[in-house]
Amino acid sequence: FCYWALRLHSFSILSLALVSTMFRPYTSYHLFSQLEREYILQTLLGFTPTLSPAEVFNPTDYPDIPPLPSRYDGIILMWDWHVPGKTQRRKRKHRKSHGKIGFQELNKRISRAWSVVSDEVKNFCTILSEIEGQKYKKAKREERKKHRKSKAKKAKKS
């Protein structure tokens, strides 16, 4: 059960059920931080991820999202780097830490980079966030519609 379910939504059973099955989309900063983390690790620090070809992000598999900014050409990303709810889809593999940079230093670099990021990167992150937000809203509407129909069927039976 998610803390945010109580904080962001009313206490209705519908809202709690929706939150448990759907994940709120990432913000543009969150998307940027995931991209920038991989950029820092792979480009600046020389870390090479060990992913199978099936796990690697292929932009052609996602025709509805814009192409990655040129800054991130050659970066190896997980296939679902932009989709919320990763921990529900797959268990995180236990791997020894890359040891290249600490969490705090990495976060400082990412936040500094966000303050001076190019328009190309910021626009990409904003557009992708909006696309994912629209998908979330559509799924939420459909889920509510299903819930209302099932509630109406139950009311007719009783």
PDB file of C-alpha atoms in Angstrom:
ATOM      1  CA  PHE A   1       0.000   0.000   0.000  1.00  0.00           C
ATOM      2  CA  CYS A   2       1.416   3.332  -1.030  1.00  0.00           C
ATOM      3  CA  TYR A   3       1.746   6.360   1.241  1.00  0.00           C
ATOM      4  CA  TRP A   4       1.097   8.610  -1.737  1.00  0.00           C
ATOM      5  CA  ALA A   5      -2.246   6.909  -2.266  1.00  0.00           C
ATOM      6  CA  LEU A   6      -3.484   8.479   0.940  1.00  0.00           C
ATOM      7  CA  ARG A   7      -1.806  11.791   0.340  1.00  0.00           C
ATOM      8  CA  LEU A   8      -2.676  12.433  -3.297  1.00  0.00           C
ATOM      9  CA  HIS A   9      -6.096  10.849  -3.594  1.00  0.00           C
ATOM     10  CA  SER A  10      -9.287  10.858  -1.622  1.00  0.00           C
ATOM     11  CA  PHE A  11      -9.940   7.967   0.723  1.00  0.00           C
ATOM     12  CA  SER A  12     -12.439   6.332  -1.599  1.00  0.00           C
ATOM     13  CA  ILE A  13     -11.957   2.691  -2.454  1.00  0.00           C
ATOM     14  CA  LEU A  14     -11.893   3.630  -6.128  1.00  0.00           C
ATOM     15  CA  SER A  15      -8.887   5.909  -5.685  1.00  0.00           C
ATOM     16  CA  LEU A  16      -7.007   3.365  -3.616  1.00  0.00           C
ATOM     17  CA  ALA A  17      -7.658   0.646  -6.198  1.00  0.00           C
ATOM     18  CA  LEU A  18      -6.537   2.922  -9.026  1.00  0.00           C
ATOM     19  CA  VAL A  19      -3.316   3.894  -7.342  1.00  0.00           C
ATOM     20  CA  SER A  20      -2.404   0.310  -6.585  1.00  0.00           C
ATOM     21  CA  THR A  21      -2.680  -0.655 -10.277  1.00  0.00           C
ATOM     22  CA  MET A  22      -1.368   2.506 -11.980  1.00  0.00           C
ATOM     23  CA  PHE A  23       1.746   4.534 -11.394  1.00  0.00           C
ATOM     24  CA  ARG A  24       1.932   8.291 -11.691  1.00  0.00           C
ATOM     25  CA  PRO A  25       4.111   9.422 -14.602  1.00  0.00           C
ATOM     26  CA  TYR A  26       7.612  10.725 -14.049  1.00  0.00           C
ATOM     27  CA  THR A  27       8.236  14.451 -13.995  1.00  0.00           C
ATOM     28  CA  SER A  28      10.567  16.021 -16.520  1.00  0.00           C
ATOM     29  CA  TYR A  29      13.246  16.334 -13.825  1.00  0.00           C
ATOM     30  CA  HIS A  30      12.937  12.653 -12.903  1.00  0.00           C
ATOM     31  CA  LEU A  31      13.315  11.645 -16.553  1.00  0.00           C
ATOM     32  CA  PHE A  32      16.310  13.958 -16.867  1.00  0.00           C
ATOM     33  CA  SER A  33      17.901  12.537 -13.731  1.00  0.00           C
ATOM     34  CA  GLN A  34      17.665   9.003 -15.102  1.00  0.00           C
ATOM     35  CA  LEU A  35      19.213  10.035 -18.409  1.00  0.00           C
ATOM     36  CA  GLU A  36      21.896  12.153 -16.779  1.00  0.00           C
ATOM     37  CA  ARG A  37      22.806   9.409 -14.297  1.00  0.00           C
ATOM     38  CA  GLU A  38      23.547   7.027 -17.139  1.00  0.00           C
ATOM     39  CA  TYR A  39      25.378   9.773 -19.061  1.00  0.00           C
ATOM     40  CA  ILE A  40      27.630  10.538 -16.081  1.00  0.00           C
ATOM     41  CA  LEU A  41      28.332   6.885 -15.320  1.00  0.00           C
ATOM     42  CA  GLN A  42      28.916   5.756 -18.907  1.00  0.00           C
ATOM     43  CA  THR A  43      30.454   8.782 -20.604  1.00  0.00           C
ATOM     44  CA  LEU A  44      32.309  10.638 -17.878  1.00  0.00           C
ATOM     45  CA  LEU A  45      33.265   7.764 -15.576  1.00  0.00           C
ATOM     46  CA  GLY A  46      33.639   4.925 -18.093  1.00  0.00           C
ATOM     47  CA  PHE A  47      31.163   2.492 -16.516  1.00  0.00           C
ATOM     48  CA  THR A  48      29.801  -0.122 -18.917  1.00  0.00           C
ATOM     49  CA  PRO A  49      26.399  -1.596 -18.020  1.00  0.00           C
ATOM     50  CA  THR A  50      25.907  -5.332 -18.399  1.00  0.00           C
ATOM     51  CA  LEU A  51      22.528  -5.711 -20.064  1.00  0.00           C
ATOM     52  CA  SER A  52      21.325  -8.386 -22.423  1.00  0.00           C
ATOM     53  CA  PRO A  53      20.208  -7.148 -25.863  1.00  0.00           C
ATOM     54  CA  ALA A  54      16.580  -7.764 -24.869  1.00  0.00           C
ATOM     55  CA  GLU A  55      16.952  -5.407 -21.889  1.00  0.00           C
ATOM     56  CA  VAL A  56      18.381  -2.486 -23.875  1.00  0.00           C
ATOM     57  CA  PHE A  57      16.181   0.489 -24.800  1.00  0.00           C
ATOM     58  CA  ASN A  58      15.485   0.686 -28.515  1.00  0.00           C
ATOM     59  CA  PRO A  59      13.818   3.979 -29.524  1.00  0.00           C
ATOM     60  CA  THR A  60      12.163   2.347 -32.541  1.00  0.00           C
ATOM     61  CA  ASP A  61      10.095   0.220 -30.128  1.00  0.00           C
ATOM     62  CA  TYR A  62       8.444   3.426 -28.869  1.00  0.00           C
ATOM     63  CA  PRO A  63       7.202   5.403 -31.884  1.00  0.00           C
ATOM     64  CA  ASP A  64       5.091   7.721 -29.707  1.00  0.00           C
ATOM     65  CA  ILE A  65       8.075   9.268 -27.906  1.00  0.00           C
ATOM     66  CA  PRO A  66      10.475  11.766 -29.474  1.00  0.00           C
ATOM     67  CA  PRO A  67      14.046  10.714 -30.306  1.00  0.00           C
ATOM     68  CA  LEU A  68      16.655  10.985 -27.564  1.00  0.00           C
ATOM     69  CA  PRO A  69      18.618  14.255 -27.502  1.00  0.00           C
ATOM     70  CA  SER A  70      22.004  14.150 -29.219  1.00  0.00           C
ATOM     71  CA  ARG A  71      23.734  14.457 -25.825  1.00  0.00           C
ATOM     72  CA  TYR A  72      22.606  10.907 -25.024  1.00  0.00           C
ATOM     73  CA  ASP A  73      23.655   9.251 -28.287  1.00  0.00           C
ATOM     74  CA  GLY A  74      25.467   6.024 -27.498  1.00  0.00           C
ATOM     75  CA  ILE A  75      24.116   5.746 -23.943  1.00  0.00           C
ATOM     76  CA  ILE A  76      22.866   2.273 -23.026  1.00  0.00           C
ATOM     77  CA  LEU A  77      19.522   2.507 -21.242  1.00  0.00           C
ATOM     78  CA  MET A  78      17.226  -0.117 -19.759  1.00  0.00           C
ATOM     79  CA  TRP A  79      14.221  -0.804 -22.020  1.00  0.00           C
ATOM     80  CA  ASP A  80      11.778   0.702 -19.493  1.00  0.00           C
ATOM     81  CA  TRP A  81      13.840   3.627 -18.184  1.00  0.00           C
ATOM     82  CA  HIS A  82      10.992   6.084 -18.872  1.00  0.00           C
ATOM     83  CA  VAL A  83       8.070   3.978 -17.604  1.00  0.00           C
ATOM     84  CA  PRO A  84       7.014   4.314 -13.934  1.00  0.00           C
ATOM     85  CA  GLY A  85       6.590   1.232 -11.761  1.00  0.00           C
ATOM     86  CA  LYS A  86       9.761  -0.651 -12.668  1.00  0.00           C
ATOM     87  CA  THR A  87       9.978  -2.366  -9.316  1.00  0.00           C
ATOM     88  CA  GLN A  88       6.549  -3.895  -9.848  1.00  0.00           C
ATOM     89  CA  ARG A  89       7.448  -5.302 -13.282  1.00  0.00           C
ATOM     90  CA  ARG A  90      10.770  -6.856 -12.390  1.00  0.00           C
ATOM     91  CA  LYS A  91      12.890  -7.477  -9.385  1.00  0.00           C
ATOM     92  CA  ARG A  92      16.015  -5.366  -9.220  1.00  0.00           C
ATOM     93  CA  LYS A  93      19.069  -7.470  -9.922  1.00  0.00           C
ATOM     94  CA  HIS A  94      21.578  -7.497  -7.119  1.00  0.00           C
ATOM     95  CA  ARG A  95      24.783  -6.111  -8.524  1.00  0.00           C
ATOM     96  CA  LYS A  96      27.923  -4.904  -6.922  1.00  0.00           C
ATOM     97  CA  SER A  97      27.959  -1.105  -6.989  1.00  0.00           C
ATOM     98  CA  HIS A  98      29.913   0.478  -9.814  1.00  0.00           C
ATOM     99  CA  GLY A  99      32.036   2.251  -7.189  1.00  0.00           C
ATOM    100  CA  LYS A 100      32.687   5.138  -9.563  1.00  0.00           C
ATOM    101  CA  ILE A 101      30.760   7.850  -7.707  1.00  0.00           C
ATOM    102  CA  GLY A 102      28.797   8.163  -4.478  1.00  0.00           C
ATOM    103  CA  PHE A 103      25.058   8.764  -4.356  1.00  0.00           C
ATOM    104  CA  GLN A 104      25.358  12.268  -2.903  1.00  0.00           C
ATOM    105  CA  GLU A 105      27.966  13.414  -5.424  1.00  0.00           C
ATOM    106  CA  LEU A 106      25.946  11.933  -8.289  1.00  0.00           C
ATOM    107  CA  ASN A 107      22.833  13.814  -7.159  1.00  0.00           C
ATOM    108  CA  LYS A 108      24.787  17.070  -6.874  1.00  0.00           C
ATOM    109  CA  ARG A 109      26.066  16.662 -10.427  1.00  0.00           C
ATOM    110  CA  ILE A 110      22.586  15.884 -11.746  1.00  0.00           C
ATOM    111  CA  SER A 111      21.005  18.887 -10.036  1.00  0.00           C
ATOM    112  CA  ARG A 112      23.786  21.206 -11.295  1.00  0.00           C
ATOM    113  CA  ALA A 113      23.351  19.809 -14.808  1.00  0.00           C
ATOM    114  CA  TRP A 114      19.572  20.443 -14.664  1.00  0.00           C
ATOM    115  CA  SER A 115      20.163  24.135 -13.959  1.00  0.00           C
ATOM    116  CA  VAL A 116      22.242  24.542 -17.142  1.00  0.00           C
ATOM    117  CA  VAL A 117      20.714  21.877 -19.391  1.00  0.00           C
ATOM    118  CA  SER A 118      20.209  22.659 -23.088  1.00  0.00           C
ATOM    119  CA  ASP A 119      16.768  23.463 -24.452  1.00  0.00           C
ATOM    120  CA  GLU A 120      16.884  20.293 -26.558  1.00  0.00           C
ATOM    121  CA  VAL A 121      17.215  18.077 -23.479  1.00  0.00           C
ATOM    122  CA  LYS A 122      14.728  20.023 -21.350  1.00  0.00           C
ATOM    123  CA  ASN A 123      12.141  19.994 -24.164  1.00  0.00           C
ATOM    124  CA  PHE A 124      12.622  16.249 -24.670  1.00  0.00           C
ATOM    125  CA  CYS A 125      12.070  15.555 -20.969  1.00  0.00           C
ATOM    126  CA  THR A 126       9.046  17.863 -20.815  1.00  0.00           C
ATOM    127  CA  ILE A 127       7.426  16.355 -23.917  1.00  0.00           C
ATOM    128  CA  LEU A 128       8.036  12.794 -22.723  1.00  0.00           C
ATOM    129  CA  SER A 129       6.602  13.657 -19.308  1.00  0.00           C
ATOM    130  CA  GLU A 130       3.496  15.129 -20.941  1.00  0.00           C
ATOM    131  CA  ILE A 131       3.051  12.081 -23.199  1.00  0.00           C
ATOM    132  CA  GLU A 132       3.303   9.710 -20.234  1.00  0.00           C
ATOM    133  CA  GLY A 133       0.947  11.987 -18.262  1.00  0.00           C
ATOM    134  CA  GLN A 134      -1.670  11.785 -20.993  1.00  0.00           C
ATOM    135  CA  LYS A 135      -1.403   7.991 -21.065  1.00  0.00           C
ATOM    136  CA  TYR A 136      -1.844   7.920 -17.281  1.00  0.00           C
ATOM    137  CA  LYS A 137      -4.925  10.163 -17.394  1.00  0.00           C
ATOM    138  CA  LYS A 138      -6.486   8.077 -20.154  1.00  0.00           C
ATOM    139  CA  ALA A 139      -5.874   4.826 -18.253  1.00  0.00           C
ATOM    140  CA  LYS A 140      -7.270   6.394 -15.101  1.00  0.00           C
ATOM    141  CA  ARG A 141     -10.457   7.488 -16.910  1.00  0.00           C
ATOM    142  CA  GLU A 142     -10.913   4.005 -18.380  1.00  0.00           C
ATOM    143  CA  GLU A 143     -10.373   2.392 -14.985  1.00  0.00           C
ATOM    144  CA  ARG A 144     -12.982   4.666 -13.397  1.00  0.00           C
ATOM    145  CA  LYS A 145     -15.406   3.875 -16.195  1.00  0.00           C
ATOM    146  CA  LYS A 146     -14.942   0.121 -15.612  1.00  0.00           C
ATOM    147  CA  HIS A 147     -15.401   0.583 -11.889  1.00  0.00           C
ATOM    148  CA  ARG A 148     -18.644   2.526 -12.384  1.00  0.00           C
ATOM    149  CA  LYS A 149     -19.999  -0.163 -14.729  1.00  0.00           C
ATOM    150  CA  SER A 150     -19.196  -2.977 -12.302  1.00  0.00           C
ATOM    151  CA  LYS A 151     -20.702  -0.969  -9.441  1.00  0.00           C
ATOM    152  CA  ALA A 152     -23.878  -0.422 -11.476  1.00  0.00           C
ATOM    153  CA  LYS A 153     -24.122  -4.157 -12.272  1.00  0.00           C
ATOM    154  CA  LYS A 154     -23.822  -5.008  -8.578  1.00  0.00           C
ATOM    155  CA  ALA A 155     -26.507  -2.477  -7.710  1.00  0.00           C
ATOM    156  CA  LYS A 156     -28.897  -3.998 -10.281  1.00  0.00           C
ATOM    157  CA  LYS A 157     -28.384  -7.494  -8.838  1.00  0.00           C
ATOM    158  CA  SER A 158     -29.291  -6.422  -5.321  1.00  0.00           C
TER     159      SER A 158
END
